[in-house]
Coordinates of C-alpha atoms and ligand atoms in Angstrom, one line a residue:
M184 CA 159.1 49.8 -4.1
E185 CA 161.5 50.4 -7.0
A186 CA 161.3 53.9 -8.5
T187 CA 160.7 52.3 -11.9
R188 CA 157.5 50.6 -10.9
I189 CA 154.9 53.2 -11.5
P190 CA 151.6 52.0 -10.0
L191 CA 148.9 51.0 -12.4
V192 CA 145.1 51.3 -11.9
A193 CA 143.4 49.2 -14.6
G194 CA 139.7 49.1 -15.0
N195 CA 138.2 45.8 -16.3
W196 CA 134.8 46.7 -17.7
K197 CA 134.0 43.1 -18.6
M198 CA 130.8 43.1 -20.8
N199 CA 129.6 46.5 -19.9
F200 CA 129.3 49.8 -21.8
D201 CA 128.7 50.2 -25.5
H202 CA 131.0 52.5 -27.5
L203 CA 129.0 55.6 -26.8
E204 CA 129.0 55.0 -23.1
A205 CA 132.7 54.2 -23.2
T206 CA 133.4 57.4 -24.9
Y207 CA 131.5 59.4 -22.4
F208 CA 133.2 57.6 -19.5
V209 CA 136.7 58.3 -20.8
Q210 CA 135.9 62.0 -21.3
K211 CA 134.4 62.2 -17.8
L212 CA 137.3 60.3 -16.2
T213 CA 139.9 62.5 -17.8
W214 CA 138.0 65.7 -16.8
L215 CA 137.8 64.5 -13.2
L216 CA 141.5 63.6 -13.1
R217 CA 142.5 66.9 -14.7
D218 CA 140.4 68.9 -12.2
A219 CA 142.1 66.9 -9.4
H220 CA 145.6 67.8 -10.9
F221 CA 146.2 64.1 -11.2
D222 CA 149.9 63.2 -11.7
Y223 CA 150.1 60.5 -14.4
T224 CA 153.8 60.1 -13.7
R225 CA 152.9 58.8 -10.3
C226 CA 150.1 56.4 -11.3
E227 CA 149.2 55.0 -14.7
V228 CA 145.4 54.6 -15.5
A229 CA 144.2 52.1 -18.0
L230 CA 140.8 51.0 -19.2
M231 CA 139.8 47.6 -20.7
P232 CA 136.6 48.1 -22.7
S233 CA 134.9 45.5 -24.9
F234 CA 136.4 44.9 -28.3
T235 CA 133.5 46.9 -29.8
S236 CA 134.5 50.1 -27.9
L237 CA 138.3 50.0 -28.6
R238 CA 138.2 52.0 -31.8
S239 CA 136.1 54.8 -30.2
V240 CA 138.4 55.0 -27.2
Q241 CA 141.4 55.1 -29.5
V242 CA 140.0 57.9 -31.6
L243 CA 139.2 59.9 -28.5
V244 CA 142.6 59.3 -26.8
E245 CA 144.5 60.2 -29.9
A246 CA 142.4 63.2 -30.8
D247 CA 142.5 64.8 -27.4
K248 CA 146.0 63.5 -26.6
L249 CA 144.7 61.9 -23.4
R250 CA 147.2 60.3 -21.0
I251 CA 145.1 57.3 -20.1
R252 CA 145.9 53.9 -21.7
Y253 CA 143.7 51.1 -22.7
G254 CA 143.7 47.5 -23.6
A255 CA 141.6 44.4 -24.3
Q256 CA 140.1 41.7 -22.0
S257 CA 141.3 38.7 -24.1
V258 CA 143.0 37.8 -27.3
S259 CA 143.2 35.0 -29.8
V260 CA 146.3 32.7 -29.8
T261 CA 146.4 32.7 -33.5
T262 CA 147.5 35.4 -35.9
Q263 CA 144.9 35.2 -38.6
G264 CA 142.6 32.8 -40.6
A265 CA 139.5 30.8 -40.1
F266 CA 138.8 31.5 -36.5
T267 CA 135.3 32.9 -36.4
G268 CA 134.8 35.4 -33.6
D269 CA 138.4 35.7 -32.6
V270 CA 140.5 38.9 -32.5
S271 CA 144.2 38.8 -33.0
A272 CA 146.9 40.5 -31.0
D273 CA 148.1 42.4 -34.1
M274 CA 144.6 43.8 -34.5
L275 CA 144.6 45.0 -30.9
A276 CA 148.1 46.5 -31.3
R277 CA 146.8 48.4 -34.3
L278 CA 144.1 49.9 -32.2
G279 CA 146.7 51.3 -29.8
C280 CA 146.2 48.8 -27.0
S281 CA 148.9 48.8 -24.4
Y282 CA 147.6 45.9 -22.4
V283 CA 145.7 42.7 -22.7
I284 CA 144.2 40.8 -19.7
V285 CA 145.1 37.2 -19.9
G286 CA 143.8 34.3 -17.9
H287 CA 141.0 36.2 -16.0
S288 CA 139.1 33.7 -13.8
E289 CA 135.9 34.4 -15.8
R290 CA 137.7 33.4 -19.0
R291 CA 139.1 30.3 -17.3
K292 CA 135.6 29.4 -16.1
Y293 CA 133.4 30.3 -19.1
H294 CA 135.7 29.6 -22.0
P295 CA 138.1 26.7 -22.6
E296 CA 141.2 28.7 -21.5
D297 CA 143.6 26.3 -19.7
D298 CA 147.2 27.0 -18.8
A299 CA 148.5 26.0 -22.3
N300 CA 146.1 28.5 -24.0
I301 CA 147.1 31.2 -21.5
V302 CA 150.8 30.7 -22.2
D303 CA 150.0 31.1 -25.9
Q304 CA 148.0 34.2 -25.3
V305 CA 150.9 35.7 -23.3
R306 CA 153.2 35.0 -26.2
A307 CA 150.8 36.4 -28.7
V308 CA 150.5 39.7 -26.7
L309 CA 154.2 40.0 -26.3
A310 CA 154.9 39.3 -29.9
A311 CA 152.6 42.1 -30.9
G312 CA 154.4 44.6 -28.6
M313 CA 151.8 44.8 -25.9
R314 CA 151.9 43.8 -22.2
P315 CA 149.9 40.9 -20.8
I316 CA 148.1 41.4 -17.5
L317 CA 148.3 37.9 -16.3
C318 CA 145.6 37.0 -13.8
V319 CA 146.2 34.3 -11.2
G320 CA 144.7 33.5 -7.8
E321 CA 143.2 30.7 -5.7
S322 CA 139.6 29.8 -5.3
F323 CA 138.0 29.6 -1.8
E324 CA 138.7 25.8 -1.8
E325 CA 142.5 26.2 -2.1
R326 CA 142.4 28.8 0.6
R327 CA 140.4 26.5 2.8
Q328 CA 143.0 23.9 2.3
G329 CA 145.8 26.3 3.1
I330 CA 147.5 25.9 -0.2
E331 CA 146.6 29.3 -1.7
L332 CA 150.2 30.6 -2.1
E333 CA 151.5 27.4 -3.5
F334 CA 148.6 27.3 -6.0
A335 CA 148.9 30.9 -7.2
V336 CA 152.7 30.8 -7.4
G337 CA 152.3 27.5 -9.4
Q338 CA 150.0 29.4 -11.9
V339 CA 152.7 32.1 -12.3
R340 CA 155.4 29.4 -12.7
D341 CA 153.4 27.4 -15.3
V342 CA 152.8 30.4 -17.5
T343 CA 156.2 32.0 -17.2
R344 CA 158.3 28.8 -17.4
D345 CA 159.5 29.2 -21.0
L346 CA 159.7 32.9 -21.3
S347 CA 163.0 34.7 -21.8
D348 CA 164.1 37.4 -19.3
T349 CA 163.1 40.1 -21.7
Q350 CA 159.6 38.6 -22.2
A351 CA 159.1 38.1 -18.4
S352 CA 160.1 41.8 -17.8
Q353 CA 157.1 42.9 -19.9
L354 CA 154.6 41.0 -17.8
I355 CA 152.2 42.5 -15.3
I356 CA 150.8 40.0 -12.8
A357 CA 147.4 40.5 -11.1
Y358 CA 146.8 38.6 -8.0
E359 CA 143.0 38.0 -8.1
P360 CA 141.8 35.5 -5.5
V361 CA 138.6 34.1 -7.1
W362 CA 136.7 34.4 -3.8
A363 CA 137.3 38.1 -3.8
I364 CA 136.1 38.9 -7.3
G365 CA 132.8 40.7 -7.3
T366 CA 131.9 39.5 -3.8
G367 CA 132.8 42.5 -1.6
M368 CA 135.2 40.3 0.2
V369 CA 138.5 42.0 -0.3
A370 CA 141.8 40.4 0.7
T371 CA 143.5 41.9 3.7
P372 CA 146.5 44.1 2.9
Q373 CA 148.8 41.4 4.4
T374 CA 147.2 38.7 2.2
A375 CA 147.8 40.8 -0.9
Q376 CA 151.3 41.5 0.2
D377 CA 152.1 37.9 0.9
A378 CA 151.0 36.8 -2.6
A379 CA 152.8 39.7 -4.3
Q380 CA 156.0 38.9 -2.4
A381 CA 155.7 35.2 -3.3
F382 CA 155.3 36.1 -7.0
R383 CA 158.3 38.4 -6.9
D384 CA 160.4 35.7 -5.1
E385 CA 159.4 33.3 -7.9
L386 CA 160.3 35.7 -10.6
R387 CA 163.7 36.4 -8.8
E388 CA 164.4 32.7 -8.8
S389 CA 163.6 32.2 -12.4
F390 CA 164.7 35.4 -14.0
G391 CA 166.9 37.3 -11.6
A392 CA 166.6 40.4 -9.5
Q393 CA 166.3 42.9 -12.3
V394 CA 163.2 41.3 -13.8
A395 CA 161.7 40.6 -10.3
D396 CA 162.1 44.2 -9.3
S397 CA 160.6 45.6 -12.5
V398 CA 157.5 43.5 -12.9
R399 CA 154.4 45.2 -11.5
I400 CA 152.1 43.1 -9.4
L401 CA 148.5 44.3 -9.0
Y402 CA 145.9 43.2 -6.6
G403 CA 142.3 42.6 -7.8
G404 CA 139.1 41.6 -6.0
S405 CA 136.5 44.0 -4.6
V406 CA 138.8 47.0 -4.6
T407 CA 137.1 50.3 -3.7
S408 CA 138.2 53.8 -2.6
G409 CA 137.6 52.5 1.0
N410 CA 140.3 49.8 0.9
A411 CA 142.7 51.0 -1.9
S412 CA 145.0 53.2 0.4
Q413 CA 145.8 50.3 2.8
L414 CA 146.4 47.9 0.0
I415 CA 148.8 50.2 -2.0
E416 CA 150.8 50.8 1.2
Q417 CA 152.0 47.2 0.9
K418 CA 155.6 47.1 -0.4
D419 CA 155.0 44.6 -3.3
V420 CA 151.5 45.8 -4.4
D421 CA 151.9 48.0 -7.4
G422 CA 148.3 48.9 -8.2
F423 CA 145.0 47.3 -8.9
L424 CA 142.9 45.5 -11.5
I425 CA 139.3 46.7 -10.8
G426 CA 136.0 45.2 -11.9
G427 CA 132.8 46.6 -10.3
A428 CA 134.3 49.8 -9.0
S429 CA 135.7 50.7 -12.5
L430 CA 132.1 51.1 -13.8
D431 CA 131.6 54.2 -11.6
V432 CA 133.6 57.0 -12.9
E433 CA 133.8 59.0 -9.7
E434 CA 134.8 56.0 -7.7
L435 CA 137.5 55.0 -10.3
S436 CA 139.0 58.5 -10.2
R437 CA 139.0 58.4 -6.4
I438 CA 140.9 55.1 -6.5
A439 CA 143.4 56.4 -9.0
R440 CA 144.1 59.4 -6.8
L441 CA 144.6 57.2 -3.8
T442 CA 147.0 54.9 -5.7
V443 CA 150.3 56.6 -5.2
K444 CA 153.3 55.2 -3.4
K445 CA 154.4 57.3 -0.4
T446 CA 158.0 56.3 -0.8
R447 CA 158.6 58.2 -4.0
Ligands
PEP298 C1 137.9 41.5 -11.7 O1 137.0 41.0 -12.2 O2 139.0 41.6 -12.3 C2 137.7 42.2 -10.4 C3 138.7 42.4 -9.7 O3 136.4 42.4 -10.1 P1 135.9 43.2 -8.8 O4 136.7 44.4 -8.6 O5 134.5 43.5 -9.1 O6 136.0 42.3 -7.7

């Protein structure tokens, strides 16, 4: 792994925790990590609360100078205007967000988010100075047909096609096979590595070695402290996007402590 790719552990809270619970969680997580002498230079930790909790998390992080980062789970593709219920990228940037999850399979399934919309979200996030965490991954059906890599690489290609090298270098890609999300069926370390390597090869072909070597590629899907060590040992896996296990503060702190690269 390149020395510049600091692993990232990102907790996707989905529609869980109100702002009071979020505040308490952030405090407890940072206490646990401090007590464990956690080295933030070796692993970045980020939380993705609901929109309604972002301001509370921002106030806490800024007041206590905490080293965790945070972001949002989705974003509008428009900048302002008559779009009831939407939240713009600039609003998120003003709240101190570093990241925005884009294209999560639950957004693709429950909202009309197709590839074109996802491209626009990526652009909106980048234009506001944040980094998109682009989620891709095959369903069980594509895996059954043996076209899982082709499918997931195709998703990366479709979204990144018109980005500049500079824009592409800001991306984080999360390989999230849909069959592994919330099911307890984690991908094998080799499966995660194969996908991450295929994405990096695709980036190398489109944007060159410098971009390919700098983009962090996460694995997501039933990650726990029981499987994180083996997954992070894989050369091209640079951390995790975590759903269920990110709701348990002790478990998330364990995963963060396990997510260091031995080669550094
Ligand atoms: C997710 O929803 O992004 C996710 C990876 O969920 P889980 O960890 O619960 O599988």
